[in-house]
Amino acid sequence: MLVDSFGRTIDYIRISVTKNCNFRCKYCMPNTPDEIAEDLIPLDKMLEFIKIAIDYGVKKIRITGGEPLLRKDLSSFVKSIYDYKNDIEIALTTNGYFLKRYAKELKDSGLKRINVSLDSLKKEKIILISKKDALDCILEGLHEAKKVNLKIKLNMVPLKGINDDEIVPMLEFANKEGFLLRYIEYMENSFASDKIKGLKSFEILENIQKKYNYTMIKKEVFGPAKLYKIDNTNNVFGIIAPHNDEFCTSCNRIRITAEGIICPCLYFQDAIDASKAIKNNDKKAMEESLLNAIKNKPEKNKWSDGETSTRAFYHTGG
Ligand code: SAM
Ligand code: SF4
């Protein structure tokens, strides 16, 4: 079992498989060049690192990016993890653009859950936020994913004056489709557009309360969100609020980048470079890197309100 210096069991790894993306979201990477050079770890090598983590008790693996579906061999990576241990919870976070093409083969390979980022139901707003005319593709991808029985969550980052008028319509859409919508507080970072301002969780809740009464029910079982239920319905939504201290108390995760850097915390600059160990398939060195990352996991994120992260979310996988 992996237990950090503060007694938290770490049983969840997020793997970013590329920092490249076909979108340029305002809150993520609006000004990065089309193609970012990266020294990618081949996925069959990354698998050997993942196997070590699984042997140490990791139970959940989320594949993210950049846009993970840009990585062509992703389904066979999922299948290899599933074949190694078929009760591992394998999930994917995607912008949904290529989902229609890959949903079935991902499901057949052992993927259980997907989180799709969807910030608006309006074509022009999606273009404004992501610089891509992507709404139809995302909706078709969601439809396909639903058809093949993937469990689906939607992630929305509410931004003032941009999509905050869609907080309720997005909730109604998610409820109608049977998806769990989670609102994510915008996390300030130096790669984002400096013109945007996110809504804090209390502002999101105030917005919802104009139409619906709700009750907080619990923390999500497989995620960092607090869950709320709309009164007199079975409809639930979540809010992910990393500005909140409690967020760290229950943290159970570490991250590894596509280049083999292990990040013990999203908002903490220290990281362990496991790239050489993974590329050389040096099992002892991989194990040492993993244990070092767990030992180095800070008690809390080094992020106070108003501060800006200099680590890119498209690099660490959000
Ligand atoms: N490209 C995929 C996607 O967008 O779903 C996966 C990678 S993306 C970095 C993972 C998640 O991070 C997305 O749900 C995205 O909305 C979220 N994200 C990125 N930058 C963020 C920021 N500055 N604040 C809050 N959430 C952010
Ligand atoms: Fe790409 Fe996801 Fe970042 Fe948007 S949030 S630019 S889709 S990596």
Coordinates of C-alpha atoms and ligand atoms in Angstrom, one line a residue:
M1 CA 0.0 0.0 0.0
L2 CA 1.2 3.5 -0.7
V3 CA 0.7 5.8 2.3
D4 CA 2.1 9.3 2.4
S5 CA 3.8 11.2 5.3
F6 CA 0.3 12.5 6.4
G7 CA -1.4 9.1 6.5
R8 CA -3.2 9.4 3.3
T9 CA -3.5 6.2 1.2
I10 CA -2.6 6.9 -2.4
D11 CA -4.5 4.6 -4.7
Y12 CA -5.1 6.8 -7.7
I13 CA -2.8 7.7 -10.5
R14 CA -3.5 10.2 -13.3
I15 CA -1.4 9.7 -16.4
S16 CA -1.1 12.4 -18.9
V17 CA -0.3 10.8 -22.2
T18 CA 0.5 14.0 -24.2
K19 CA 0.6 17.7 -23.6
N20 CA -0.6 18.4 -27.1
C21 CA -4.2 19.3 -27.8
N22 CA -6.4 20.2 -30.7
F23 CA -8.3 22.8 -28.6
R24 CA -6.9 26.0 -27.1
C25 CA -9.2 26.6 -24.1
K26 CA -8.9 30.0 -22.6
Y27 CA -8.3 28.6 -19.1
C28 CA -5.7 26.1 -20.2
M29 CA -3.4 26.8 -23.2
P30 CA -4.9 29.6 -25.4
N31 CA -1.5 30.9 -26.6
T32 CA 0.6 27.8 -27.0
P33 CA 1.9 26.8 -30.5
D34 CA 0.0 24.3 -32.6
E35 CA 2.5 21.5 -31.9
I36 CA 4.5 21.3 -28.7
A37 CA 7.7 19.2 -28.8
E38 CA 7.7 16.4 -26.2
D39 CA 9.8 13.5 -25.4
L40 CA 7.0 11.0 -25.0
I41 CA 7.4 7.8 -23.0
P42 CA 6.2 4.9 -25.2
L43 CA 3.0 3.6 -23.7
D44 CA 4.3 0.0 -23.4
K45 CA 7.1 1.4 -21.2
M46 CA 4.7 3.5 -19.2
L47 CA 2.7 0.3 -18.6
E48 CA 5.6 -1.2 -16.7
F49 CA 5.5 1.7 -14.3
I50 CA 1.8 1.4 -13.9
K51 CA 2.1 -2.3 -13.1
I52 CA 4.5 -1.4 -10.2
A53 CA 2.0 1.1 -8.9
I54 CA -0.8 -1.4 -9.2
D55 CA 1.3 -4.0 -7.3
Y56 CA 1.6 -1.3 -4.6
G57 CA -2.2 -1.0 -4.3
V58 CA -3.2 1.6 -6.9
K59 CA -6.9 0.9 -7.8
K60 CA -7.8 3.7 -10.1
I61 CA -6.1 5.1 -13.2
R62 CA -7.2 8.1 -15.1
I63 CA -5.8 8.8 -18.6
T64 CA -5.7 12.5 -19.4
G65 CA -3.6 15.1 -21.3
G66 CA -3.4 17.5 -23.3
E67 CA -5.9 15.6 -25.4
P68 CA -5.4 11.9 -24.7
L69 CA -7.3 10.7 -27.8
L70 CA -4.5 12.3 -29.9
R71 CA -2.4 9.3 -28.8
K72 CA -3.2 6.6 -31.4
D73 CA -2.4 3.5 -29.3
L74 CA -4.5 4.5 -26.4
S75 CA -7.1 1.6 -26.6
S76 CA -4.3 -1.0 -26.5
F77 CA -2.8 0.8 -23.5
V78 CA -6.2 0.6 -21.8
K79 CA -6.4 -3.1 -22.7
S80 CA -3.0 -3.9 -21.4
I81 CA -3.8 -2.3 -18.0
Y82 CA -7.1 -4.2 -17.9
D83 CA -5.4 -7.5 -18.8
Y84 CA -2.9 -6.9 -16.0
K85 CA -5.6 -6.4 -13.4
N86 CA -9.2 -6.4 -14.5
D87 CA -10.7 -4.8 -11.4
I88 CA -8.7 -1.6 -11.8
E89 CA -11.0 1.4 -12.4
I90 CA -9.8 2.8 -15.7
A91 CA -11.1 6.3 -16.7
L92 CA -10.4 8.9 -19.3
T93 CA -10.7 12.7 -19.4
T94 CA -11.2 14.0 -22.9
N95 CA -12.5 17.1 -24.7
G96 CA -14.7 14.6 -26.6
Y97 CA -13.7 15.7 -30.1
F98 CA -12.6 12.2 -31.2
L99 CA -14.9 10.3 -28.9
K100 CA -17.3 9.1 -31.6
R101 CA -14.5 7.3 -33.3
Y102 CA -13.0 5.7 -30.2
A103 CA -15.8 5.2 -27.6
K104 CA -16.6 1.6 -28.6
E105 CA -13.0 0.3 -28.8
L106 CA -12.1 2.0 -25.5
K107 CA -15.1 0.4 -23.8
D108 CA -14.2 -3.0 -25.4
S109 CA -10.6 -2.5 -24.1
G110 CA -11.8 -2.2 -20.5
L111 CA -12.4 1.6 -20.0
K112 CA -15.2 2.1 -17.5
R113 CA -15.7 5.9 -17.2
I114 CA -15.2 9.0 -19.2
N115 CA -15.2 12.7 -18.1
V116 CA -15.9 14.9 -21.0
S117 CA -15.2 18.6 -20.8
L118 CA -18.1 20.6 -22.0
D119 CA -18.3 24.3 -21.2
S120 CA -21.3 25.3 -23.2
L121 CA -24.2 24.1 -25.3
K122 CA -23.8 27.0 -27.7
K123 CA -21.7 26.5 -30.9
E124 CA -20.3 30.1 -30.8
K125 CA -19.4 29.8 -27.1
I126 CA -17.5 26.6 -27.6
I127 CA -15.6 28.3 -30.4
L128 CA -14.9 31.3 -28.1
I129 CA -13.7 29.2 -25.3
S130 CA -11.8 26.5 -27.1
K131 CA -11.0 28.1 -30.5
K132 CA -12.5 25.0 -32.2
D133 CA -15.9 24.6 -33.9
A134 CA -16.4 21.4 -31.8
L135 CA -19.9 21.3 -30.3
D136 CA -21.4 18.9 -32.8
C137 CA -18.4 16.5 -32.6
I138 CA -18.5 16.6 -28.7
L139 CA -22.3 15.9 -28.7
E140 CA -21.9 13.0 -31.2
G141 CA -19.1 11.6 -29.1
L142 CA -21.3 11.8 -25.9
H143 CA -24.1 10.0 -27.8
E144 CA -21.8 7.2 -28.9
A145 CA -20.2 6.9 -25.4
K146 CA -23.7 6.6 -23.9
K147 CA -24.7 4.0 -26.5
V148 CA -21.7 1.8 -25.6
N149 CA -22.5 2.2 -21.9
L150 CA -19.6 4.2 -20.7
K151 CA -20.3 6.0 -17.4
I152 CA -20.2 9.7 -18.2
K153 CA -19.4 12.8 -16.3
L154 CA -19.3 16.3 -17.7
N155 CA -16.8 18.9 -16.6
M156 CA -17.7 22.6 -16.9
V157 CA -15.4 25.5 -15.9
P158 CA -17.8 28.4 -15.3
L159 CA -16.3 31.8 -16.4
K160 CA -17.7 35.2 -15.6
G161 CA -19.4 36.8 -18.6
I162 CA -18.6 33.9 -20.9
N163 CA -20.6 30.8 -19.9
D164 CA -22.0 31.6 -16.5
D165 CA -25.5 32.0 -18.1
E166 CA -25.3 28.3 -18.9
I167 CA -24.9 27.0 -15.3
V168 CA -28.5 25.9 -15.1
P169 CA -29.0 24.9 -18.8
M170 CA -25.9 22.6 -18.5
L171 CA -27.3 21.0 -15.4
E172 CA -30.7 20.4 -17.1
F173 CA -28.9 18.9 -20.1
A174 CA -26.8 16.6 -17.9
N175 CA -29.8 15.5 -15.9
K176 CA -31.9 14.8 -19.1
E177 CA -29.0 12.7 -20.5
G178 CA -28.2 10.9 -17.3
F179 CA -24.7 12.4 -17.0
L180 CA -23.2 13.7 -13.8
L181 CA -22.2 17.4 -14.2
R182 CA -19.3 18.7 -12.2
Y183 CA -18.5 22.4 -12.1
I184 CA -14.8 23.0 -11.7
E185 CA -13.6 26.3 -10.2
Y186 CA -11.2 28.0 -12.5
M187 CA -7.7 27.5 -11.3
E188 CA -5.5 30.5 -12.0
N189 CA -2.4 29.6 -14.0
S190 CA 0.2 31.6 -16.0
F191 CA -0.7 29.8 -19.3
A192 CA -4.4 30.9 -19.2
S193 CA -5.8 34.0 -20.8
D194 CA -5.3 36.9 -18.3
K195 CA -8.7 38.2 -19.2
I196 CA -10.8 35.5 -17.6
K197 CA -12.3 35.2 -14.2
G198 CA -13.8 32.0 -12.8
L199 CA -16.8 31.6 -10.5
K200 CA -16.1 30.3 -7.0
S201 CA -18.3 27.5 -5.7
F202 CA -20.6 29.8 -3.7
E203 CA -21.3 31.8 -6.8
I204 CA -22.1 28.7 -8.8
L205 CA -24.5 27.6 -6.0
E206 CA -26.1 31.0 -5.8
N207 CA -26.7 30.8 -9.6
I208 CA -28.4 27.3 -9.3
Q209 CA -30.5 28.4 -6.3
K210 CA -32.2 31.0 -8.4
K211 CA -34.1 28.1 -10.0
Y212 CA -33.6 25.0 -7.8
N213 CA -33.3 24.2 -4.1
Y214 CA -30.6 21.7 -3.4
T215 CA -29.0 19.8 -0.5
M216 CA -25.4 18.8 -0.1
I217 CA -25.2 15.0 0.1
K218 CA -21.7 13.8 0.3
K219 CA -18.3 13.8 -1.3
E220 CA -18.0 11.9 -4.5
V221 CA -16.8 8.3 -4.1
F222 CA -14.5 8.3 -7.2
G223 CA -13.6 12.0 -7.4
P224 CA -12.8 15.3 -5.7
A225 CA -16.3 16.8 -6.0
K226 CA -18.8 17.7 -3.4
L227 CA -22.2 16.4 -4.5
Y228 CA -25.5 18.2 -4.2
K229 CA -29.0 16.8 -4.9
I230 CA -31.8 19.0 -6.3
D231 CA -34.6 18.8 -3.8
N232 CA -37.6 16.5 -4.7
T233 CA -35.7 14.9 -7.6
N234 CA -32.9 12.3 -8.1
N235 CA -30.8 14.8 -9.9
V236 CA -27.3 15.3 -8.6
F237 CA -24.4 17.7 -9.5
G238 CA -20.9 18.2 -8.2
I239 CA -18.6 21.1 -7.5
I240 CA -14.8 20.7 -7.6
A241 CA -13.3 23.5 -5.5
P242 CA -9.5 23.2 -5.2
H243 CA -9.4 26.6 -3.5
N244 CA -10.9 24.8 -0.5
D245 CA -8.6 23.3 2.2
E246 CA -10.6 20.1 2.6
F247 CA -9.7 19.3 -1.0
C248 CA -6.2 18.2 0.2
T249 CA -7.2 16.3 3.3
S250 CA -8.8 13.6 1.3
C251 CA -6.3 13.7 -1.6
N252 CA -5.5 10.1 -2.8
R253 CA -3.7 10.8 -6.0
I254 CA -0.4 11.5 -7.7
R255 CA 0.2 12.4 -11.4
I256 CA 2.7 11.3 -14.0
T257 CA 3.3 13.3 -17.2
A258 CA 3.7 11.9 -20.7
E259 CA 7.5 12.5 -20.3
G260 CA 7.7 10.5 -17.1
I261 CA 7.7 13.2 -14.4
I262 CA 5.9 12.2 -11.3
C263 CA 4.0 15.1 -9.7
P264 CA 2.9 14.5 -6.1
C265 CA 0.6 17.5 -6.1
L266 CA -1.0 19.7 -8.8
Y267 CA 0.0 22.9 -7.0
F268 CA 3.5 22.0 -5.8
Q269 CA 6.5 22.5 -8.0
D270 CA 8.6 19.6 -6.8
A271 CA 8.5 16.6 -8.9
I272 CA 10.4 13.3 -9.4
D273 CA 11.9 12.6 -12.8
A274 CA 11.3 8.9 -13.5
S275 CA 11.8 9.2 -17.2
K276 CA 15.2 7.5 -17.3
A277 CA 14.0 4.7 -15.1
I278 CA 10.9 4.1 -17.2
K279 CA 12.7 4.3 -20.6
N280 CA 15.4 1.8 -19.4
N281 CA 12.7 -0.4 -17.9
D282 CA 14.7 -0.3 -14.6
K283 CA 12.1 -1.7 -12.2
K284 CA 14.1 -0.9 -9.1
A285 CA 14.6 2.7 -10.1
M286 CA 10.9 3.1 -11.0
E287 CA 9.9 1.7 -7.7
E288 CA 12.3 4.1 -5.9
S289 CA 10.9 7.1 -7.9
L290 CA 7.3 6.1 -7.0
L291 CA 8.1 5.8 -3.3
N292 CA 10.0 9.1 -3.3
A293 CA 7.0 10.9 -4.9
I294 CA 4.7 9.5 -2.2
K295 CA 7.2 10.6 0.5
N296 CA 7.4 14.1 -1.0
K297 CA 3.6 14.6 -1.3
P298 CA 2.9 17.9 0.6
E299 CA 0.2 18.1 3.2
K300 CA -1.6 20.9 1.3
N301 CA -1.3 22.5 -2.1
K302 CA 1.0 25.5 -2.1
W303 CA -1.7 27.7 -3.4
S304 CA -3.4 30.5 -1.6
D305 CA -6.3 32.5 -3.1
G306 CA -5.4 34.8 -5.9
E307 CA -2.1 33.0 -6.6
T308 CA -1.2 31.8 -10.1
S309 CA 0.2 28.4 -10.8
T310 CA 3.2 28.3 -13.1
R311 CA 2.7 24.6 -13.9
A312 CA 0.6 24.0 -17.0
F313 CA -2.6 21.9 -16.6
Y314 CA -2.1 20.6 -20.1
H315 CA 1.2 19.2 -18.9
T316 CA 0.1 17.6 -15.6
G317 CA -3.3 16.6 -17.0
G318 CA -5.5 18.8 -14.8
Ligands
SAM1 N1 -8.1 17.7 -22.9 C1 -8.9 16.9 -21.9 C2 -10.1 17.7 -21.4 O1 -10.1 18.9 -21.6 O2 -11.0 17.1 -20.8 C3 -8.1 16.5 -20.7 C4 -7.1 17.4 -20.2 S1 -7.7 18.8 -19.3 C5 -6.2 19.6 -18.8 C6 -8.4 18.1 -17.9 C7 -9.4 18.9 -17.2 O3 -8.8 20.1 -16.7 C8 -10.6 19.4 -18.0 O4 -11.8 19.1 -17.5 C9 -10.4 20.9 -18.0 O5 -11.6 21.6 -18.1 C10 -9.7 21.2 -16.7 N2 -8.9 22.4 -16.7 C11 -7.9 22.8 -17.5 N3 -7.4 24.0 -17.1 C12 -8.1 24.3 -16.1 C13 -8.1 25.5 -15.2 N4 -7.3 26.5 -15.4 N5 -9.0 25.5 -14.2 C14 -9.9 24.6 -14.0 N6 -9.9 23.4 -14.7 C15 -9.1 23.3 -15.8
SF4_2 FE1 -7.0 21.0 -24.5 FE2 -8.3 20.0 -22.3 FE3 -6.6 22.1 -22.1 FE4 -8.9 22.4 -23.3 S1 -8.6 21.9 -21.2 S2 -6.9 23.1 -24.1 S3 -9.2 20.5 -24.3 S4 -6.0 20.1 -22.7

